[in-house]
């Protein structure tokens, strides 16, 4: 499998935007999932988790015949809150949706954003995945213990990069790692990037001591040997990857990220139900199941009001964790 690079991902993005409609056998009319002119916003740069999720979902939905000609576009900035503000301003637009996740929840808090996820129409939570702790292939750190040993000795000189703003998953995971290792979270030199695509170049160039991001974002680079995987943050090892969990390595951390879809406020019941039906059709498709397996994503499907309640609970959790860590 060829490694993803920012340039290759950007090329793929262009193909998604300008390529011809995919030929499918289904029409989507039976399930009411056809939404002509549907646009899918990615609130960070090409190559990040939201971007990969959105483009994978769009292609799978088209391949499954659920709908056609989904336009995926990027509107990065401020950890996803620029895109969120745009989404909320599109009141009543049933042909727009946004890829998002825990990172946007955190960015709303850390950036004191005027618009929040409570202002959106929840559609669906799609996936859950572990974060990975990675270094460049020529990094001096061969194991998680070597990395954390150097980190403890001088936290400021071992910067950690993440693809989310403070309060997002790539920030919370290393902060929890630090606490488990006996490092005061306030001593951590965390460098935020606007998505995993931007972060990748800094890891490969040893501009940061290590990086933390979603497994699906860097799976190709890990398998190609460009990145060295030191540990995963979740409760179990990732199948096919040779790396311990942080708990196995002796650090009491169990952390996972999730991603989903929201839409503008002010939709009619019919518009909201159609977007939910499209998400349900995607979730049930063979194409999506294959993509989840390929990207190391776990199924975490939740729709409508239940997803809305989950978003509210996640906001409270982020605030609680940041307070607990003294951040």
mmCIF file of N, CA and C in Angstrom, residues 60-154:
data_model
loop_
_atom_site.group_PDB
_atom_site.id
_atom_site.type_symbol
_atom_site.label_atom_id
_atom_site.label_comp_id
_atom_site.label_asym_id
_atom_site.label_seq_id
_atom_site.Cartn_x
_atom_site.Cartn_y
_atom_site.Cartn_z
ATOM 1 N N UNK A 60 -18.056 6.007 -0.621
ATOM 2 C CA UNK A 60 -18.822 4.806 -0.284
ATOM 3 C C UNK A 60 -20.313 4.993 -0.534
ATOM 4 N N UNK A 61 -20.846 6.177 -0.198
ATOM 5 C CA UNK A 61 -22.268 6.449 -0.435
ATOM 6 C C UNK A 61 -22.585 6.414 -1.923
ATOM 7 N N UNK A 62 -21.673 6.945 -2.741
ATOM 8 C CA UNK A 62 -21.880 6.922 -4.187
ATOM 9 C C UNK A 62 -21.738 5.504 -4.736
ATOM 10 N N UNK A 63 -20.724 4.788 -4.274
ATOM 11 C CA UNK A 63 -20.524 3.407 -4.725
ATOM 12 C C UNK A 63 -21.722 2.525 -4.371
ATOM 13 N N UNK A 64 -22.356 2.811 -3.235
ATOM 14 C CA UNK A 64 -23.509 2.029 -2.795
ATOM 15 C C UNK A 64 -24.804 2.479 -3.458
ATOM 16 N N UNK A 65 -24.734 3.528 -4.282
ATOM 17 C CA UNK A 65 -25.921 4.010 -4.979
ATOM 18 C C UNK A 65 -26.890 4.777 -4.111
ATOM 19 N N UNK A 66 -26.419 5.288 -2.969
ATOM 20 C CA UNK A 66 -27.312 5.995 -2.054
ATOM 21 C C UNK A 66 -27.607 7.409 -2.529
ATOM 22 N N UNK A 67 -26.616 8.058 -3.114
ATOM 23 C CA UNK A 67 -26.773 9.381 -3.687
ATOM 24 C C UNK A 67 -25.620 9.587 -4.660
ATOM 25 N N UNK A 68 -25.583 10.737 -5.342
ATOM 26 C CA UNK A 68 -24.585 10.940 -6.382
ATOM 27 C C UNK A 68 -23.993 12.345 -6.296
ATOM 28 N N UNK A 69 -22.775 12.482 -6.817
ATOM 29 C CA UNK A 69 -22.131 13.796 -6.989
ATOM 30 C C UNK A 69 -22.042 14.597 -5.701
ATOM 31 N N UNK A 70 -21.601 13.956 -4.613
ATOM 32 C CA UNK A 70 -21.366 14.692 -3.369
ATOM 33 C C UNK A 70 -20.109 15.541 -3.542
ATOM 34 N N UNK A 71 -20.213 16.824 -3.260
ATOM 35 C CA UNK A 71 -19.046 17.699 -3.329
ATOM 36 C C UNK A 71 -18.418 17.797 -1.949
ATOM 37 N N UNK A 72 -17.173 17.392 -1.827
ATOM 38 C CA UNK A 72 -16.439 17.503 -0.569
ATOM 39 C C UNK A 72 -15.487 18.692 -0.674
ATOM 40 N N UNK A 73 -15.539 19.601 0.286
ATOM 41 C CA UNK A 73 -14.664 20.773 0.235
ATOM 42 C C UNK A 73 -14.113 21.080 1.617
ATOM 43 N N UNK A 74 -12.939 21.702 1.653
ATOM 44 C CA UNK A 74 -12.257 22.029 2.903
ATOM 45 C C UNK A 74 -12.419 23.504 3.251
ATOM 46 N N UNK A 75 -12.719 23.764 4.511
ATOM 47 C CA UNK A 75 -12.776 25.129 5.031
ATOM 48 C C UNK A 75 -12.084 25.123 6.393
ATOM 49 N N UNK A 76 -10.735 25.138 6.395
ATOM 50 C CA UNK A 76 -9.996 24.999 7.651
ATOM 51 C C UNK A 76 -9.945 26.292 8.449
ATOM 52 N N UNK A 77 -9.526 26.140 9.707
ATOM 53 C CA UNK A 77 -9.309 27.309 10.551
ATOM 54 C C UNK A 77 -9.786 27.119 11.969
ATOM 55 N N UNK A 78 -8.942 27.510 12.927
ATOM 56 C CA UNK A 78 -9.284 27.548 14.353
ATOM 57 C C UNK A 78 -9.840 26.226 14.857
ATOM 58 N N UNK A 79 -9.160 25.145 14.470
ATOM 59 C CA UNK A 79 -9.533 23.837 14.989
ATOM 60 C C UNK A 79 -10.897 23.332 14.558
ATOM 61 N N UNK A 80 -11.438 23.913 13.495
ATOM 62 C CA UNK A 80 -12.751 23.476 13.011
ATOM 63 C C UNK A 80 -13.859 24.465 13.284
ATOM 64 N N UNK A 81 -13.579 25.498 14.076
ATOM 65 C CA UNK A 81 -14.651 26.429 14.439
ATOM 66 C C UNK A 81 -14.968 27.433 13.335
ATOM 67 N N UNK A 82 -14.029 27.642 12.390
ATOM 68 C CA UNK A 82 -14.359 28.464 11.222
ATOM 69 C C UNK A 82 -15.426 27.757 10.390
ATOM 70 N N UNK A 83 -15.222 26.469 10.169
ATOM 71 C CA UNK A 83 -16.215 25.689 9.441
ATOM 72 C C UNK A 83 -17.532 25.600 10.188
ATOM 73 N N UNK A 84 -17.449 25.447 11.497
ATOM 74 C CA UNK A 84 -18.664 25.375 12.316
ATOM 75 C C UNK A 84 -19.469 26.658 12.187
ATOM 76 N N UNK A 85 -18.798 27.810 12.238
ATOM 77 C CA UNK A 85 -19.491 29.092 12.104
ATOM 78 C C UNK A 85 -20.180 29.194 10.747
ATOM 79 N N UNK A 86 -19.491 28.734 9.701
ATOM 80 C CA UNK A 86 -20.082 28.752 8.356
ATOM 81 C C UNK A 86 -21.316 27.850 8.315
ATOM 82 N N UNK A 87 -21.202 26.676 8.913
ATOM 83 C CA UNK A 87 -22.326 25.731 8.910
ATOM 84 C C UNK A 87 -23.550 26.343 9.585
ATOM 85 N N UNK A 88 -23.332 26.938 10.744
ATOM 86 C CA UNK A 88 -24.455 27.511 11.498
ATOM 87 C C UNK A 88 -25.088 28.666 10.730
ATOM 88 N N UNK A 89 -24.265 29.395 9.955
ATOM 89 C CA UNK A 89 -24.803 30.524 9.190
ATOM 90 C C UNK A 89 -25.687 30.074 8.023
ATOM 91 N N UNK A 90 -25.556 28.805 7.631
ATOM 92 C CA UNK A 90 -26.347 28.269 6.515
ATOM 93 C C UNK A 90 -27.690 27.731 7.022
ATOM 94 N N UNK A 91 -28.376 28.533 7.803
ATOM 95 C CA UNK A 91 -29.650 28.143 8.429
ATOM 96 C C UNK A 91 -30.636 27.638 7.379
ATOM 97 N N UNK A 92 -31.163 26.433 7.621
ATOM 98 C CA UNK A 92 -32.179 25.877 6.730
ATOM 99 C C UNK A 92 -31.648 25.216 5.476
ATOM 100 N N UNK A 93 -30.333 25.098 5.341
ATOM 101 C CA UNK A 93 -29.745 24.485 4.141
ATOM 102 C C UNK A 93 -29.647 22.976 4.333
ATOM 103 N N UNK A 94 -30.580 22.249 3.741
ATOM 104 C CA UNK A 94 -30.622 20.790 3.872
ATOM 105 C C UNK A 94 -29.681 20.064 2.934
ATOM 106 N N UNK A 95 -28.884 20.812 2.174
ATOM 107 C CA UNK A 95 -27.932 20.206 1.241
ATOM 108 C C UNK A 95 -26.486 20.435 1.674
ATOM 109 N N UNK A 96 -26.294 20.674 2.979
ATOM 110 C CA UNK A 96 -24.953 20.885 3.517
ATOM 111 C C UNK A 96 -24.797 20.071 4.789
ATOM 112 N N UNK A 97 -23.635 19.441 4.929
ATOM 113 C CA UNK A 97 -23.310 18.702 6.145
ATOM 114 C C UNK A 97 -21.834 18.936 6.444
ATOM 115 N N UNK A 98 -21.427 18.615 7.674
ATOM 116 C CA UNK A 98 -20.033 18.826 8.056
ATOM 117 C C UNK A 98 -19.489 17.613 8.779
ATOM 118 N N UNK A 99 -18.285 17.200 8.386
ATOM 119 C CA UNK A 99 -17.549 16.152 9.081
ATOM 120 C C UNK A 99 -16.944 16.762 10.341
ATOM 121 N N UNK A 100 -17.040 16.067 11.476
ATOM 122 C CA UNK A 100 -16.536 16.637 12.725
ATOM 123 C C UNK A 100 -16.268 15.522 13.725
ATOM 124 N N UNK A 101 -15.836 15.921 14.910
ATOM 125 C CA UNK A 101 -15.582 14.946 15.954
ATOM 126 C C UNK A 101 -15.199 15.632 17.248
ATOM 127 N N UNK A 102 -14.530 14.883 18.117
ATOM 128 C CA UNK A 102 -14.158 15.400 19.432
ATOM 129 C C UNK A 102 -13.290 16.645 19.331
ATOM 130 N N UNK A 103 -12.491 16.748 18.258
ATOM 131 C CA UNK A 103 -11.632 17.921 18.095
ATOM 132 C C UNK A 103 -12.405 19.216 18.015
ATOM 133 N N UNK A 104 -13.548 19.199 17.357
ATOM 134 C CA UNK A 104 -14.368 20.414 17.256
ATOM 135 C C UNK A 104 -14.980 20.749 18.613
ATOM 136 N N UNK A 105 -15.365 19.714 19.364
ATOM 137 C CA UNK A 105 -15.889 19.950 20.716
ATOM 138 C C UNK A 105 -14.859 20.712 21.536
ATOM 139 N N UNK A 106 -13.604 20.255 21.487
ATOM 140 C CA UNK A 106 -12.558 20.914 22.252
ATOM 141 C C UNK A 106 -12.237 22.294 21.728
ATOM 142 N N UNK A 107 -12.212 22.450 20.396
ATOM 143 C CA UNK A 107 -11.871 23.741 19.796
ATOM 144 C C UNK A 107 -12.899 24.810 20.149
ATOM 145 N N UNK A 108 -14.150 24.441 20.239
ATOM 146 C CA UNK A 108 -15.189 25.399 20.629
ATOM 147 C C UNK A 108 -14.852 25.987 21.995
ATOM 148 N N UNK A 109 -14.398 25.116 22.904
ATOM 149 C CA UNK A 109 -14.058 25.566 24.257
ATOM 150 C C UNK A 109 -12.768 26.384 24.284
ATOM 151 N N UNK A 110 -11.723 25.855 23.645
ATOM 152 C CA UNK A 110 -10.418 26.524 23.729
ATOM 153 C C UNK A 110 -10.384 27.843 22.964
ATOM 154 N N UNK A 111 -11.209 27.966 21.917
ATOM 155 C CA UNK A 111 -11.243 29.201 21.128
ATOM 156 C C UNK A 111 -12.379 30.138 21.536
ATOM 157 N N UNK A 112 -13.139 29.738 22.554
ATOM 158 C CA UNK A 112 -14.290 30.545 23.009
ATOM 159 C C UNK A 112 -15.166 30.931 21.813
ATOM 160 N N UNK A 113 -15.455 29.938 20.981
ATOM 161 C CA UNK A 113 -16.199 30.178 19.742
ATOM 162 C C UNK A 113 -17.621 30.656 20.034
ATOM 163 N N UNK A 114 -18.100 31.627 19.258
ATOM 164 C CA UNK A 114 -19.463 32.135 19.489
ATOM 165 C C UNK A 114 -20.541 31.140 19.099
ATOM 166 N N UNK A 115 -20.229 30.236 18.158
ATOM 167 C CA UNK A 115 -21.175 29.207 17.753
ATOM 168 C C UNK A 115 -20.702 27.857 18.284
ATOM 169 N N UNK A 116 -21.634 27.050 18.749
ATOM 170 C CA UNK A 116 -21.288 25.749 19.317
ATOM 171 C C UNK A 116 -22.041 24.645 18.592
ATOM 172 N N UNK A 117 -21.715 23.413 18.922
ATOM 173 C CA UNK A 117 -22.403 22.285 18.300
ATOM 174 C C UNK A 117 -23.872 22.206 18.723
ATOM 175 N N UNK A 118 -24.221 22.876 19.805
ATOM 176 C CA UNK A 118 -25.634 22.947 20.203
ATOM 177 C C UNK A 118 -26.448 23.752 19.200
ATOM 178 N N UNK A 119 -25.769 24.539 18.361
ATOM 179 C CA UNK A 119 -26.453 25.343 17.338
ATOM 180 C C UNK A 119 -26.679 24.565 16.047
ATOM 181 N N UNK A 120 -26.202 23.321 15.967
ATOM 182 C CA UNK A 120 -26.307 22.537 14.734
ATOM 183 C C UNK A 120 -27.436 21.512 14.819
ATOM 184 N N UNK A 121 -27.667 20.841 13.698
ATOM 185 C CA UNK A 121 -28.583 19.702 13.660
ATOM 186 C C UNK A 121 -27.752 18.425 13.685
ATOM 187 N N UNK A 122 -27.794 17.648 14.773
ATOM 188 C CA UNK A 122 -27.015 16.404 14.827
ATOM 189 C C UNK A 122 -27.546 15.387 13.810
ATOM 190 N N UNK A 123 -26.646 14.765 13.071
ATOM 191 C CA UNK A 123 -27.044 13.738 12.096
ATOM 192 C C UNK A 123 -26.628 12.355 12.579
ATOM 193 N N UNK A 124 -25.323 12.125 12.709
ATOM 194 C CA UNK A 124 -24.884 10.794 13.121
ATOM 195 C C UNK A 124 -23.458 10.802 13.640
ATOM 196 N N UNK A 125 -23.214 9.979 14.639
ATOM 197 C CA UNK A 125 -21.848 9.605 15.002
ATOM 198 C C UNK A 125 -21.538 8.349 14.201
ATOM 199 N N UNK A 126 -20.377 8.333 13.548
ATOM 200 C CA UNK A 126 -20.048 7.227 12.656
ATOM 201 C C UNK A 126 -19.044 6.250 13.234
ATOM 202 N N UNK A 127 -17.912 6.754 13.685
ATOM 203 C CA UNK A 127 -16.802 5.881 14.029
ATOM 204 C C UNK A 127 -16.159 6.258 15.351
ATOM 205 N N UNK A 128 -15.413 5.319 15.867
ATOM 206 C CA UNK A 128 -14.546 5.542 17.011
ATOM 207 C C UNK A 128 -13.189 4.956 16.639
ATOM 208 N N UNK A 129 -12.118 5.593 17.070
ATOM 209 C CA UNK A 129 -10.796 5.038 16.787
ATOM 210 C C UNK A 129 -9.805 5.442 17.857
ATOM 211 N N UNK A 130 -8.746 4.661 17.944
ATOM 212 C CA UNK A 130 -7.685 4.960 18.872
ATOM 213 C C UNK A 130 -6.756 6.014 18.284
ATOM 214 N N UNK A 131 -6.072 6.713 19.167
ATOM 215 C CA UNK A 131 -4.955 7.535 18.740
ATOM 216 C C UNK A 131 -3.698 6.678 18.739
ATOM 217 N N UNK A 132 -2.722 7.119 17.957
ATOM 218 C CA UNK A 132 -1.431 6.440 17.915
ATOM 219 C C UNK A 132 -0.344 7.416 18.346
ATOM 220 N N UNK A 133 0.681 6.888 18.990
ATOM 221 C CA UNK A 133 1.859 7.673 19.374
ATOM 222 C C UNK A 133 2.962 7.290 18.395
ATOM 223 N N UNK A 134 3.382 8.246 17.570
ATOM 224 C CA UNK A 134 4.316 7.934 16.483
ATOM 225 C C UNK A 134 5.506 8.892 16.461
ATOM 226 N N UNK A 135 6.608 8.382 15.906
ATOM 227 C CA UNK A 135 7.793 9.199 15.657
ATOM 228 C C UNK A 135 8.266 8.903 14.245
ATOM 229 N N UNK A 136 9.180 9.713 13.735
ATOM 230 C CA UNK A 136 9.758 9.466 12.413
ATOM 231 C C UNK A 136 10.611 8.196 12.456
ATOM 232 N N UNK A 137 10.822 7.592 11.299
ATOM 233 C CA UNK A 137 11.559 6.328 11.231
ATOM 234 C C UNK A 137 12.996 6.462 11.725
ATOM 235 N N UNK A 138 13.567 7.671 11.637
ATOM 236 C CA UNK A 138 14.933 7.875 12.087
ATOM 237 C C UNK A 138 14.999 8.530 13.473
ATOM 238 N N UNK A 139 13.899 8.524 14.191
ATOM 239 C CA UNK A 139 13.869 9.086 15.541
ATOM 240 C C UNK A 139 14.756 8.256 16.474
ATOM 241 N N UNK A 140 15.359 8.890 17.468
ATOM 242 C CA UNK A 140 16.160 8.129 18.442
ATOM 243 C C UNK A 140 15.311 7.262 19.365
ATOM 244 N N UNK A 141 13.999 7.498 19.396
ATOM 245 C CA UNK A 141 13.123 6.753 20.311
ATOM 246 C C UNK A 141 12.612 5.490 19.634
ATOM 247 N N UNK A 142 13.024 4.336 20.179
ATOM 248 C CA UNK A 142 12.630 3.046 19.592
ATOM 249 C C UNK A 142 11.420 2.440 20.297
ATOM 250 N N UNK A 143 11.198 2.834 21.554
ATOM 251 C CA UNK A 143 10.089 2.287 22.339
ATOM 252 C C UNK A 143 9.371 3.412 23.065
ATOM 253 N N UNK A 144 8.179 3.119 23.553
ATOM 254 C CA UNK A 144 7.416 4.122 24.296
ATOM 255 C C UNK A 144 8.128 4.481 25.597
ATOM 256 N N UNK A 145 8.827 3.511 26.212
ATOM 257 C CA UNK A 145 9.545 3.804 27.448
ATOM 258 C C UNK A 145 10.715 4.758 27.195
ATOM 259 N N UNK A 146 11.423 4.575 26.065
ATOM 260 C CA UNK A 146 12.510 5.491 25.737
ATOM 261 C C UNK A 146 11.994 6.909 25.521
ATOM 262 N N UNK A 147 10.871 7.009 24.816
ATOM 263 C CA UNK A 147 10.276 8.322 24.574
ATOM 264 C C UNK A 147 9.871 8.986 25.880
ATOM 265 N N UNK A 148 9.141 8.284 26.710
ATOM 266 C CA UNK A 148 8.638 8.890 27.938
ATOM 267 C C UNK A 148 9.778 9.172 28.913
ATOM 268 N N UNK A 149 10.835 8.355 28.871
ATOM 269 C CA UNK A 149 12.000 8.641 29.704
ATOM 270 C C UNK A 149 12.614 9.984 29.351
ATOM 271 N N UNK A 150 12.783 10.252 28.060
ATOM 272 C CA UNK A 150 13.333 11.546 27.620
ATOM 273 C C UNK A 150 12.360 12.678 27.896
ATOM 274 N N UNK A 151 11.089 12.396 27.750
ATOM 275 C CA UNK A 151 10.043 13.393 27.985
ATOM 276 C C UNK A 151 10.030 13.828 29.447
ATOM 277 N N UNK A 152 10.139 12.853 30.351
ATOM 278 C CA UNK A 152 10.137 13.155 31.781
ATOM 279 C C UNK A 152 11.375 13.963 32.177
ATOM 280 N N UNK A 153 12.503 13.657 31.542
ATOM 281 C CA UNK A 153 13.750 14.334 31.881
ATOM 282 C C UNK A 153 13.686 15.820 31.548
ATOM 283 N N UNK A 154 13.051 16.155 30.419
ATOM 284 C CA UNK A 154 12.936 17.563 30.040
ATOM 285 C C UNK A 154 11.707 17.733 29.145
#
